[in-house]
Short mmCIF file of C-alpha atoms in Angstrom, two decimals:
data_model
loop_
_atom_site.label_atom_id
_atom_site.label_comp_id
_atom_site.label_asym_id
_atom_site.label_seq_id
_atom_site.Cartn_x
_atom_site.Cartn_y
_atom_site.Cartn_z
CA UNK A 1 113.28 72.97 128.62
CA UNK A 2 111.88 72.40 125.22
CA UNK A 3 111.82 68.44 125.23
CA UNK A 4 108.70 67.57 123.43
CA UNK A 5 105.73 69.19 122.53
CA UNK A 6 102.93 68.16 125.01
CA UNK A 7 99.10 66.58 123.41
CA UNK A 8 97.73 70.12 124.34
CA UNK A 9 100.22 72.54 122.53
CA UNK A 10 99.92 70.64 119.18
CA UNK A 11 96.17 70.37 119.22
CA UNK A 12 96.09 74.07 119.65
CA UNK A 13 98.87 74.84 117.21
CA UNK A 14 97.22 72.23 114.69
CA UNK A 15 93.50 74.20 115.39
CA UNK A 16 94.96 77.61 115.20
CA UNK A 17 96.87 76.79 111.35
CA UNK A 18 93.38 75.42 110.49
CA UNK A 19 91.35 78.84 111.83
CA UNK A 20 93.99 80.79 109.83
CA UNK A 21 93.57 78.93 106.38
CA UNK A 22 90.59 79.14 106.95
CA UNK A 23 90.18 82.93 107.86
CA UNK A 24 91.92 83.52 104.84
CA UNK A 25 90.07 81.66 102.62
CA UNK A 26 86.59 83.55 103.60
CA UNK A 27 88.16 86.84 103.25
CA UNK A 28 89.50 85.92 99.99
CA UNK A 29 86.47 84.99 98.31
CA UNK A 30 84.39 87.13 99.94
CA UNK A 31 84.43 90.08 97.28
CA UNK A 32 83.63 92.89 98.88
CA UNK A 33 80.84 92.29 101.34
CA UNK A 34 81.98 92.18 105.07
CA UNK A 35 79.99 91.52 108.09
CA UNK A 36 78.30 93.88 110.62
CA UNK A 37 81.20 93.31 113.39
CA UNK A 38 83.67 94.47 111.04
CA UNK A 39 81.74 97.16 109.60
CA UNK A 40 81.10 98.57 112.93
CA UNK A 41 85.23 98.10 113.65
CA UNK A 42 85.97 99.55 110.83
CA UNK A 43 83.89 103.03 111.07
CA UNK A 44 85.23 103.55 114.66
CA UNK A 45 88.89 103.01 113.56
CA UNK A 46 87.84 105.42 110.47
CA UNK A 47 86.71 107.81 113.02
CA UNK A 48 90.20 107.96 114.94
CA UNK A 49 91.38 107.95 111.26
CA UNK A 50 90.00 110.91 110.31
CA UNK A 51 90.82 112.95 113.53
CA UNK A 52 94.30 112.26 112.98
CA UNK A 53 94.23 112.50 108.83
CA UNK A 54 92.86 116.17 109.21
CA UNK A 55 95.49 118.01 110.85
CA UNK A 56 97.83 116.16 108.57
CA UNK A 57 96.21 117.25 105.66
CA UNK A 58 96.45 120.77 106.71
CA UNK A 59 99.95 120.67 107.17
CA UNK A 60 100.60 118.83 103.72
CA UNK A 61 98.76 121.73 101.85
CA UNK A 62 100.92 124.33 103.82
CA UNK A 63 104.04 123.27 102.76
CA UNK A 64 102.81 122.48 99.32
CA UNK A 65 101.82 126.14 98.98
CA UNK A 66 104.82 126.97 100.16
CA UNK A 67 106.18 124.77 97.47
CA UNK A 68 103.85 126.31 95.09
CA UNK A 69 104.90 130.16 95.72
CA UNK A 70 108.40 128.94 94.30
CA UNK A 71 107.68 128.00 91.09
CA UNK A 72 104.66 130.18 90.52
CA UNK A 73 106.69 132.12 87.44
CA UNK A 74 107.01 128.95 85.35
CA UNK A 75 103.69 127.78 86.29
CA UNK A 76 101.95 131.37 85.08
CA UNK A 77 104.06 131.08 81.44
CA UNK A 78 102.86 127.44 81.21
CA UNK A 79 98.73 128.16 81.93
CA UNK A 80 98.76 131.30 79.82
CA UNK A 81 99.73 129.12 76.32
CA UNK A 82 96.88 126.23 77.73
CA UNK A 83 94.23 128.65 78.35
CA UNK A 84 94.05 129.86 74.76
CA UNK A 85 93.45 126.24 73.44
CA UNK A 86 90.64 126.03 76.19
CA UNK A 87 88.70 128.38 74.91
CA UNK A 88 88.27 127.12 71.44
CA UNK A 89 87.74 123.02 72.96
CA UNK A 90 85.27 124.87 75.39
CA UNK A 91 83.25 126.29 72.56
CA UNK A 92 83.19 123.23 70.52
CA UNK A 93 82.29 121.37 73.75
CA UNK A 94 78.99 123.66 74.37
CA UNK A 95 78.17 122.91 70.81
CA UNK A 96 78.50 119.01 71.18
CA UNK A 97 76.54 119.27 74.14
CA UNK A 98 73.48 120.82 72.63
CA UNK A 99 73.35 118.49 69.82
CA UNK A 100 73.65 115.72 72.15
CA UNK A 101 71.15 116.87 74.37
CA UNK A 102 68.23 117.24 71.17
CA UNK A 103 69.30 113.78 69.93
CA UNK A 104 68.84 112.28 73.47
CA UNK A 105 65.48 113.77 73.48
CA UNK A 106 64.81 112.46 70.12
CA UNK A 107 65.15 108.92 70.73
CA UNK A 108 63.58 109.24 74.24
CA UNK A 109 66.98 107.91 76.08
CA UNK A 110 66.62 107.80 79.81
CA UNK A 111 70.36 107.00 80.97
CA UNK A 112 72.75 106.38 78.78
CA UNK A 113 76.51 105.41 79.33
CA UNK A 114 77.95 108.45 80.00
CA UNK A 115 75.56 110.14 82.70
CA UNK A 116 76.93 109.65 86.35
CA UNK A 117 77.27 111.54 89.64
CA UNK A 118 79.82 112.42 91.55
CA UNK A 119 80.59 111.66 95.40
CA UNK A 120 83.59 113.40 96.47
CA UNK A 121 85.18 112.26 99.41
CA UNK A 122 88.49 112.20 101.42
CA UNK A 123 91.23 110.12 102.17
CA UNK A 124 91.90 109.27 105.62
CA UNK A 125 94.46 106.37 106.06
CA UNK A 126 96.27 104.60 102.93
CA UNK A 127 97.14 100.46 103.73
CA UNK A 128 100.42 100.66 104.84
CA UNK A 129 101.59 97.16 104.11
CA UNK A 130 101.40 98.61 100.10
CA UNK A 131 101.79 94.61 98.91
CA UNK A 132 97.76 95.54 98.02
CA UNK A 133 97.38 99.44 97.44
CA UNK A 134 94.52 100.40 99.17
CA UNK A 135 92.93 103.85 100.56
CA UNK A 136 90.57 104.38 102.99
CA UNK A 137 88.07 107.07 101.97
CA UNK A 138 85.48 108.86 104.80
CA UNK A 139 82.45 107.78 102.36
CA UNK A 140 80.23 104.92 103.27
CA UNK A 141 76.85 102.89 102.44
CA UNK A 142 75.12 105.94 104.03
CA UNK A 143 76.43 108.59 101.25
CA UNK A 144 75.19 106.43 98.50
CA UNK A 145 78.37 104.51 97.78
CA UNK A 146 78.41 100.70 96.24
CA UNK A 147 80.66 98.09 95.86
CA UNK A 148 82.76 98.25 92.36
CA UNK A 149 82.01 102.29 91.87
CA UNK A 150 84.75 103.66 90.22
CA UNK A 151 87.10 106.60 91.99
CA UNK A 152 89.00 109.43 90.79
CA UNK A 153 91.30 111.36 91.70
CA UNK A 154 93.28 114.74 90.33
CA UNK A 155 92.71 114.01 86.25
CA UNK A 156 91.89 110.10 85.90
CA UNK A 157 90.86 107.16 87.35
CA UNK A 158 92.64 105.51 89.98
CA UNK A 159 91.16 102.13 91.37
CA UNK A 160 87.67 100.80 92.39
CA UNK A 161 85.52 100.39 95.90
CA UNK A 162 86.49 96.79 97.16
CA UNK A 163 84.74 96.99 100.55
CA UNK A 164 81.72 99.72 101.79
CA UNK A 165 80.77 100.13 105.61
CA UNK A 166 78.32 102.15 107.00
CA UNK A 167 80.70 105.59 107.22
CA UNK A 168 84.11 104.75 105.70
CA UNK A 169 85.40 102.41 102.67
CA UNK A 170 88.40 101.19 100.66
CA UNK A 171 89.20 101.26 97.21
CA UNK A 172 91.71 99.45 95.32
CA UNK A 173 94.12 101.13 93.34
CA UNK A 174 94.11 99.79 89.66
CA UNK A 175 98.08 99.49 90.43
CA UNK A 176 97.39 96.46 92.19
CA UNK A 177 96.78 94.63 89.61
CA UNK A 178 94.77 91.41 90.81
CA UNK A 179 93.94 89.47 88.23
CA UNK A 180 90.50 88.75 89.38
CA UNK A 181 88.78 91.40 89.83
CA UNK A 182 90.68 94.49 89.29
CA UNK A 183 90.60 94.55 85.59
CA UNK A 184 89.71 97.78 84.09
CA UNK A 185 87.82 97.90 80.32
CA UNK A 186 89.14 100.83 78.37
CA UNK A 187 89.01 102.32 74.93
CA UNK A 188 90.58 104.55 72.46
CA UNK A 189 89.21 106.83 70.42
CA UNK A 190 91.44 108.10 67.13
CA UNK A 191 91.06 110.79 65.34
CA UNK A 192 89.29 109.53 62.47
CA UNK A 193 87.24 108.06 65.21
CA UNK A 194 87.42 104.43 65.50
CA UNK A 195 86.65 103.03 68.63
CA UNK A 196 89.62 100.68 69.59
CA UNK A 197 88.24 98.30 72.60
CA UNK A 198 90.87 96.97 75.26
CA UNK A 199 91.31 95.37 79.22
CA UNK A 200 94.13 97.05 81.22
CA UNK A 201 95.12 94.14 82.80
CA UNK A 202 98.36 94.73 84.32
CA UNK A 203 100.90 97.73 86.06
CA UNK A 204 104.46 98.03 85.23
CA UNK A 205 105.93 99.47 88.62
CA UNK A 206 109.02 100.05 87.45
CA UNK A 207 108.07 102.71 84.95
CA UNK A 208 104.63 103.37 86.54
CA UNK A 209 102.39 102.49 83.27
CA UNK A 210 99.38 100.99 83.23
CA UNK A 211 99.62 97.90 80.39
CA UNK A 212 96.68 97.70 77.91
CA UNK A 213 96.10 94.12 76.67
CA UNK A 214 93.60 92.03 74.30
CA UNK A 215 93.63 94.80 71.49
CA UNK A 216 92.37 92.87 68.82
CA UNK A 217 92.32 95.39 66.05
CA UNK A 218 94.35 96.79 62.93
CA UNK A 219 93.82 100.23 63.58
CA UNK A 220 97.13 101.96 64.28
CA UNK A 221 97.68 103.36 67.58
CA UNK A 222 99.50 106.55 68.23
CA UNK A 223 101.48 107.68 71.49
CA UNK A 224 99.72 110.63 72.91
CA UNK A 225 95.86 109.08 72.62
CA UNK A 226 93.76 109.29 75.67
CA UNK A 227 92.62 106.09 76.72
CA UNK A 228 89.41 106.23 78.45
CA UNK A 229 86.88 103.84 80.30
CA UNK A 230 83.95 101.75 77.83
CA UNK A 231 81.55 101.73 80.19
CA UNK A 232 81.26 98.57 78.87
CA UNK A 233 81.72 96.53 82.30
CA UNK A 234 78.68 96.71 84.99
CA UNK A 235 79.55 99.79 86.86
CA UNK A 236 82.10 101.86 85.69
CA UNK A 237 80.44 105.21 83.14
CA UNK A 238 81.99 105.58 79.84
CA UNK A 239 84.53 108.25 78.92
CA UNK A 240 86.23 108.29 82.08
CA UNK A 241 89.90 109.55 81.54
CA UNK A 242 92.65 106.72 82.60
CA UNK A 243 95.69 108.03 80.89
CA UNK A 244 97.34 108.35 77.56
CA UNK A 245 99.37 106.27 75.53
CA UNK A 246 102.89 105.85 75.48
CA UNK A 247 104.00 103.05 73.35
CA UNK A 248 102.59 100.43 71.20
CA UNK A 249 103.95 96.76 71.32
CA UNK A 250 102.56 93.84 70.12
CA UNK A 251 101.83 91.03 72.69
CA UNK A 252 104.60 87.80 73.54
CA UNK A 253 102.68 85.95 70.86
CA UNK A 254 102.14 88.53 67.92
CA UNK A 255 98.34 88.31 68.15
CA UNK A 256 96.97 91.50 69.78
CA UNK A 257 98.49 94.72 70.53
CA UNK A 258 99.49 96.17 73.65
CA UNK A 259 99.79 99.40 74.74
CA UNK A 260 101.55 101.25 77.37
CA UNK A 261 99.47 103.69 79.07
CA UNK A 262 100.65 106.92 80.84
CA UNK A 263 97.94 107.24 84.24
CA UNK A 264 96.63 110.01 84.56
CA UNK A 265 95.82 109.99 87.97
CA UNK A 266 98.19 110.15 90.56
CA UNK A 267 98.77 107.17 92.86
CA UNK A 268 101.16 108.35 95.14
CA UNK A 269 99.71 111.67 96.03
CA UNK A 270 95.83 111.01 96.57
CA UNK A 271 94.09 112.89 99.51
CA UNK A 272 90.46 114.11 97.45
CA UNK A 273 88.49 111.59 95.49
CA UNK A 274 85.15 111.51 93.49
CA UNK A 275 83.26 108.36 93.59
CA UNK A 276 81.63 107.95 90.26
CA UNK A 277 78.05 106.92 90.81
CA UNK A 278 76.69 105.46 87.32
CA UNK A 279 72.74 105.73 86.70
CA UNK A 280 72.67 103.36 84.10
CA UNK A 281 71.51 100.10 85.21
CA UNK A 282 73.30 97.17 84.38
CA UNK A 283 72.06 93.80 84.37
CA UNK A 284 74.09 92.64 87.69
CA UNK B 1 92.61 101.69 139.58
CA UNK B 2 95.70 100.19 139.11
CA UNK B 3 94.20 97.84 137.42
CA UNK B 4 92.47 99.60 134.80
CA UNK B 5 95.69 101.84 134.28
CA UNK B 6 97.76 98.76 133.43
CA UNK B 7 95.20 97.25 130.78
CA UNK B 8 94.13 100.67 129.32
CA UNK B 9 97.34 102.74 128.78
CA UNK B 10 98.89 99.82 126.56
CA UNK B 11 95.62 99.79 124.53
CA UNK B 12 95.25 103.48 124.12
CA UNK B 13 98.71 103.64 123.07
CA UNK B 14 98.75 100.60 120.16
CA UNK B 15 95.73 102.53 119.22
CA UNK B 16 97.67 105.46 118.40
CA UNK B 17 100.12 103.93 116.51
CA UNK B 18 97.92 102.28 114.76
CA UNK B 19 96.14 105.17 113.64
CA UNK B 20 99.61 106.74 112.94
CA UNK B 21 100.67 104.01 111.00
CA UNK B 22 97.90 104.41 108.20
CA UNK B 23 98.15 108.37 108.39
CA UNK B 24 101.83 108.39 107.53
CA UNK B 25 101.75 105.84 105.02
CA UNK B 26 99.29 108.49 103.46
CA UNK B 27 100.57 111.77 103.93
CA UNK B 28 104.05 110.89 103.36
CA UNK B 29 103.90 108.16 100.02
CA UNK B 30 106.30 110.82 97.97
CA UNK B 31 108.94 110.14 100.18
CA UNK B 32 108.16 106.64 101.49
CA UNK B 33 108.00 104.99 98.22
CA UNK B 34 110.17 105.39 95.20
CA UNK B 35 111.27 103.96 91.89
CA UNK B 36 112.81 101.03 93.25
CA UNK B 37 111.98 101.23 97.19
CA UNK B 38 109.35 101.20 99.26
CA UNK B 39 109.59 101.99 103.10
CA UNK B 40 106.43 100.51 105.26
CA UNK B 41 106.36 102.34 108.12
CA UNK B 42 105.68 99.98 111.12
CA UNK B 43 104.66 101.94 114.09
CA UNK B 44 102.18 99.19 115.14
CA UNK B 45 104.86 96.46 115.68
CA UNK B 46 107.57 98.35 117.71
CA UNK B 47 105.25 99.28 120.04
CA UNK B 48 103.50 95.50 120.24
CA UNK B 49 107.55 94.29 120.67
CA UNK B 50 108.01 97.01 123.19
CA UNK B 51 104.86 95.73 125.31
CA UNK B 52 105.45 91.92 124.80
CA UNK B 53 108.97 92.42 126.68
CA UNK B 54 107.42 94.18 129.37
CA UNK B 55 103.88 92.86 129.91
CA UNK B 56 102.66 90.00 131.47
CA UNK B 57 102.21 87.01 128.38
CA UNK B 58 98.43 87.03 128.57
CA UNK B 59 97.90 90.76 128.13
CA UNK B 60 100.26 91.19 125.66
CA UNK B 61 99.19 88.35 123.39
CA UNK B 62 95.28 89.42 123.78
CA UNK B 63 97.05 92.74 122.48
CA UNK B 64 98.68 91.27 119.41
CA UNK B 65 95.72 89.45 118.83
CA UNK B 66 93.02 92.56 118.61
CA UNK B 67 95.18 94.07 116.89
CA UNK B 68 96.28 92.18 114.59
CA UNK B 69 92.79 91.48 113.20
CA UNK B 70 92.23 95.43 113.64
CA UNK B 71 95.22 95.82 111.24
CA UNK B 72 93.81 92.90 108.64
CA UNK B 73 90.51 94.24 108.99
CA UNK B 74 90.95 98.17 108.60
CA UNK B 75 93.50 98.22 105.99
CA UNK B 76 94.24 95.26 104.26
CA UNK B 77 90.69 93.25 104.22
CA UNK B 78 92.32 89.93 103.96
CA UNK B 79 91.51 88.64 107.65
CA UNK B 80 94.04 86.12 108.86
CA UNK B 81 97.56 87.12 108.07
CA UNK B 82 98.43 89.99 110.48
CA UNK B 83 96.49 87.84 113.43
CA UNK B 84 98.47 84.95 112.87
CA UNK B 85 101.64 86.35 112.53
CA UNK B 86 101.71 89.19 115.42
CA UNK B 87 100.75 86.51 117.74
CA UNK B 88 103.33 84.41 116.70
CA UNK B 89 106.14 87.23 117.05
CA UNK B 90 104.62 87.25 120.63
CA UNK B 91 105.22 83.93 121.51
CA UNK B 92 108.57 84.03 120.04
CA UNK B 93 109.64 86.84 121.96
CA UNK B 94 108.48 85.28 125.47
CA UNK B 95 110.42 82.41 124.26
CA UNK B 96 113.56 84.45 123.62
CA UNK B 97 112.94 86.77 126.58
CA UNK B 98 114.18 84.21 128.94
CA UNK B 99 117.89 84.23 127.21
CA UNK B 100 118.59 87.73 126.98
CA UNK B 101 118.95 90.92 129.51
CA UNK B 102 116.56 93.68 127.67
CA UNK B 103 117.90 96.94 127.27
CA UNK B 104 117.57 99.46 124.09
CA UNK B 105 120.55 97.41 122.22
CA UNK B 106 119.24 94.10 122.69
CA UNK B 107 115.58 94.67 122.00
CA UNK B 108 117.00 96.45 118.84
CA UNK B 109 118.14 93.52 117.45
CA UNK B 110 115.84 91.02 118.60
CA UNK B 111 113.37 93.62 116.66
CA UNK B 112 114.83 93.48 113.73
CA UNK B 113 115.16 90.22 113.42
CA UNK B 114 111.06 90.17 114.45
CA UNK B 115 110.29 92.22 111.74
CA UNK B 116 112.72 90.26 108.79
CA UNK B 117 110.55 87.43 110.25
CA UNK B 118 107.33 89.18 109.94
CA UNK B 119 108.19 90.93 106.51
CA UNK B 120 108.75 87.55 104.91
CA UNK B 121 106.26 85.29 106.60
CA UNK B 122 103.69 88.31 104.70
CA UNK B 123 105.57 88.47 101.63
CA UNK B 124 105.30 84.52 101.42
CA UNK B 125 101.63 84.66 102.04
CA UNK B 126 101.18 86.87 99.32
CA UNK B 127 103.14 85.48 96.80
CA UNK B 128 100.79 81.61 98.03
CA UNK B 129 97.77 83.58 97.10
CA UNK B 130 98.97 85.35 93.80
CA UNK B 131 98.44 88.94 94.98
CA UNK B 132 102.28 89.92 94.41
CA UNK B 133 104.74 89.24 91.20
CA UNK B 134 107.88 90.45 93.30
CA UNK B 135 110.85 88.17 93.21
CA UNK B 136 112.71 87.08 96.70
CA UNK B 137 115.52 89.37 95.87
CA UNK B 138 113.06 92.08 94.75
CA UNK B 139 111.90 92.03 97.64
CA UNK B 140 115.14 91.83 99.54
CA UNK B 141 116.21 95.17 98.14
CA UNK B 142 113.34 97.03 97.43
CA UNK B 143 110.89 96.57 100.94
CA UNK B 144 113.26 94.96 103.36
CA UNK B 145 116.18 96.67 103.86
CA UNK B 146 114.45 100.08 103.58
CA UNK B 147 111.95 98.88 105.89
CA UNK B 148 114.20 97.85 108.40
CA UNK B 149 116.25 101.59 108.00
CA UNK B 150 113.13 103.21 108.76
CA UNK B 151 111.85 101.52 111.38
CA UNK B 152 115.19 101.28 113.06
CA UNK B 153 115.20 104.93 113.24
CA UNK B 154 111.52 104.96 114.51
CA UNK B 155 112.40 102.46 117.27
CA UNK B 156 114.98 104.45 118.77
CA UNK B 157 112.74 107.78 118.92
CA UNK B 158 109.95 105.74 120.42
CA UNK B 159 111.93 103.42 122.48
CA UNK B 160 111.91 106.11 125.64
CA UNK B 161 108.45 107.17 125.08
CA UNK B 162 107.01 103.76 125.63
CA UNK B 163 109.49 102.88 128.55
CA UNK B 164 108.33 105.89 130.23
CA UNK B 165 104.40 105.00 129.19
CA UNK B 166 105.15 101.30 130.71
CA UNK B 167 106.59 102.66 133.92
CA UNK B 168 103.57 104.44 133.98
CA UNK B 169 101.10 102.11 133.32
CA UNK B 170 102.90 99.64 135.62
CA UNK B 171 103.81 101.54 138.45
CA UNK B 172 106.75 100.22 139.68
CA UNK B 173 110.37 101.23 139.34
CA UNK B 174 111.38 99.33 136.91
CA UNK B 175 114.68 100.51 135.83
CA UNK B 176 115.20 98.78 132.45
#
């Protein structure tokens, strides 16, 4: 049955291999931006999503609590020693603010670095494929939200908006780590308070750590630093927490440092995220 | 009426899954993916295998088609790869359909040797455009066999549900 392969079947294979490079090209290089057809597909597919992702939610956070009644002994013993330190960092904090606030005012700044808003949205499907990690949040071009905002979720930062529709988008977890444009400009701030600049470029999946590259200073680093975003790149605030540090190597050729980093988000367990909204302009 | 029971039940219910498919990959990560594993829960292509043994070629590559770009378009955002390659697993399984007697046993394996096929053909196409480091026998031990233990198990539960759906949608006795 399967003698040759007649004029019409290989034209249409031939066409169809073409369509599919080519498909895959556009989307590729697209960065970001998708078309009204999809946008419209995608909301109505995020509508189903949430339906579903609701009562799922609820059930999660039962047996969590449930989960949570267990241990609450430990847990109680734990906060009480952390609460004590909070109160001092609190007071300092109220102190710093003030000051901060007067000198602002001072030199007439509008928006600096740090100022931002908050969009807080939820999750409604994650990409199960997982070879990119992506999550599909019930926020869209309608709430405000742009392409390359940064989200976060629990304590840190966790990836960046790669695609906005109308009502729902996705952001890419900064543990896909595409070397094109997921790459993440951090800092670290020492005691004595030098400001040590650095890209986290990679994830180590094995042990779950974010890798901190192109640190290009003599300044010795210390395991149990925060690490924190620069606000350096166009939309991402500054002092935005990604993690802490938890070793310090120097790089395969003995030039720059590198640094393990501890995330301080979680990536496996994500179901409320914060869009950070940035009000300083940038000159994209 | 018949008519628009046979084309709209198979729809409605790839919908589902497909919806299903993202949810659980959500709600259940903790257990889905661990240090060395990572279980991709495939709800979306048992139920396209199930309805390209039992429907008519046309409707059930139009199916794989729609939503195949629905799956590149809602979750992954690289348009191409899941089009391409559930119509492909389509055509393959008319082409094998011809050789075989379909019951729960034999679609079984035919299935999971569809989804080692799909599995890799996406883990090649990923590795050609850089977005994955994982080695062949990475990925080997760490997504494919775990993949194919879960969905095995997810086959079987769903394997009555959809015969009983296609009986439905089809109405006729079809005792397979």
């Amino acid at each position: 049955m399967n003698k040759s392969f007649t004029n019409k079947k290989l034209i249409v294979l031939l066409i169809s291999v073409i369509l599919f490079f080519a498909l895959l090209a556009v989307s590729l290089n697209r960065n970001g931006s998708v078309n009204i057809f999809q946008q419209i597909m995608n909301d109505v597919t995020a509508v189903a999503g949430r339906v579903v992702s609701k009562p799922a939610n609820a059930l999660t956070n039962v047996f969590e609590s449930v989960n949570h009644l267990l241990d609450t002994y430990e847990e109680n013993q734990r906060l009480k020693q952390e609460i004590d330190s909070v109160y001092e960092i609190q007071a300092e904090l109220s102190v710093t603010k003030e000051q901060n606030e007067a000198l602002k005012e001072e030199l007439e700044l509008q928006n600096s670095l740090t100022d931002y808003s908050t969009i807080t949205g939820a999750v409604i499907a994650r990409n199960p494929d997982s070879w990119v990690e992506e999550v599909i949040v019930d926020r869209g071009s309608q709430d405000g939200v742009e392409l390359g905002m940064s989200v976060m979720s629990g304590q840190g930062l966790i990836g960046r908006i790669s695609e906005v529709n109308p009502t729902s988008s996705k952001v890419r977890l900064i543990s896909t780590m595409d070397q094109r444009n997921n790459l993440v400009s951090s800092e670290i701030i020492t005691e004595e308070g030098d400001v040590v600049h650095g890209v986290i470029s990679a994830y180590e999946a094995e042990t779950g750590r974010l890798i901190m590259n192109q640190i290009t200073t003599n300044v010795t680093l210390e395991p149990g630093q925060q690490v924190v975003t620069s606000g350096l790149s166009g939309k991402t605030p500054r002092s935005l927490l990604i993690g802490t540090v938890d070793e310090v190597t120097m790089d395969n050729f003995g030039l720059s440092q590198r640094v393990y980093v501890v995330p301080a988000g979680d990536f496996n367990d994500i179901r409320y995220v914060s869009i950070i909204d940035r009000h300083a302009e940038s000159e994209e | 009426m018949i008519q628009w029971k046979r084309t709209l039940i198979p729809l409605l219910t790839l919908f589902c899954l497909f919806i299903f498919d993202g949810t659980f990959a959500f709600v259940f990560r903790n257990q889905l993916a661990g240090d060395n594993y990572l279980m991709v829960p495939r709800l979306l292509f048992i139920g396209l295998l199930y309805f390209s043994f039992r429907l008519p070629k046309n409707q059930a590559m139009y199916l794989a088609m729609l939503y195949g770009f629905l799956y590149d378009s809602y979750y992954t955002g690289i348009l191409g790869i899941y089009l391409a390659f559930f119509a492909l697993i389509v055509y393959t399984v008319f082409y094998l359909k011809k050789f075989v007697y379909i019951n729960l046993g034999t679609m079984g394996m035919i299935g999971i040797v569809m989804l080692t096929l799909l599995e890799t053909l996406v883990y090649l196409v990923y590795q050609g455009i850089d977005l994955t480091q994982v080695t062949w026998s990475g990925f080997f031990a760490a997504r494919l066999g775990p993949t194919l233990l879960l969905n095995g198990i997810f086959y079987v539960l769903l394997y009555f549900p959809l015969k009983k759906i296609t009986d439905n949608a089809m109405e006729e006795a079809k005792m397979i």
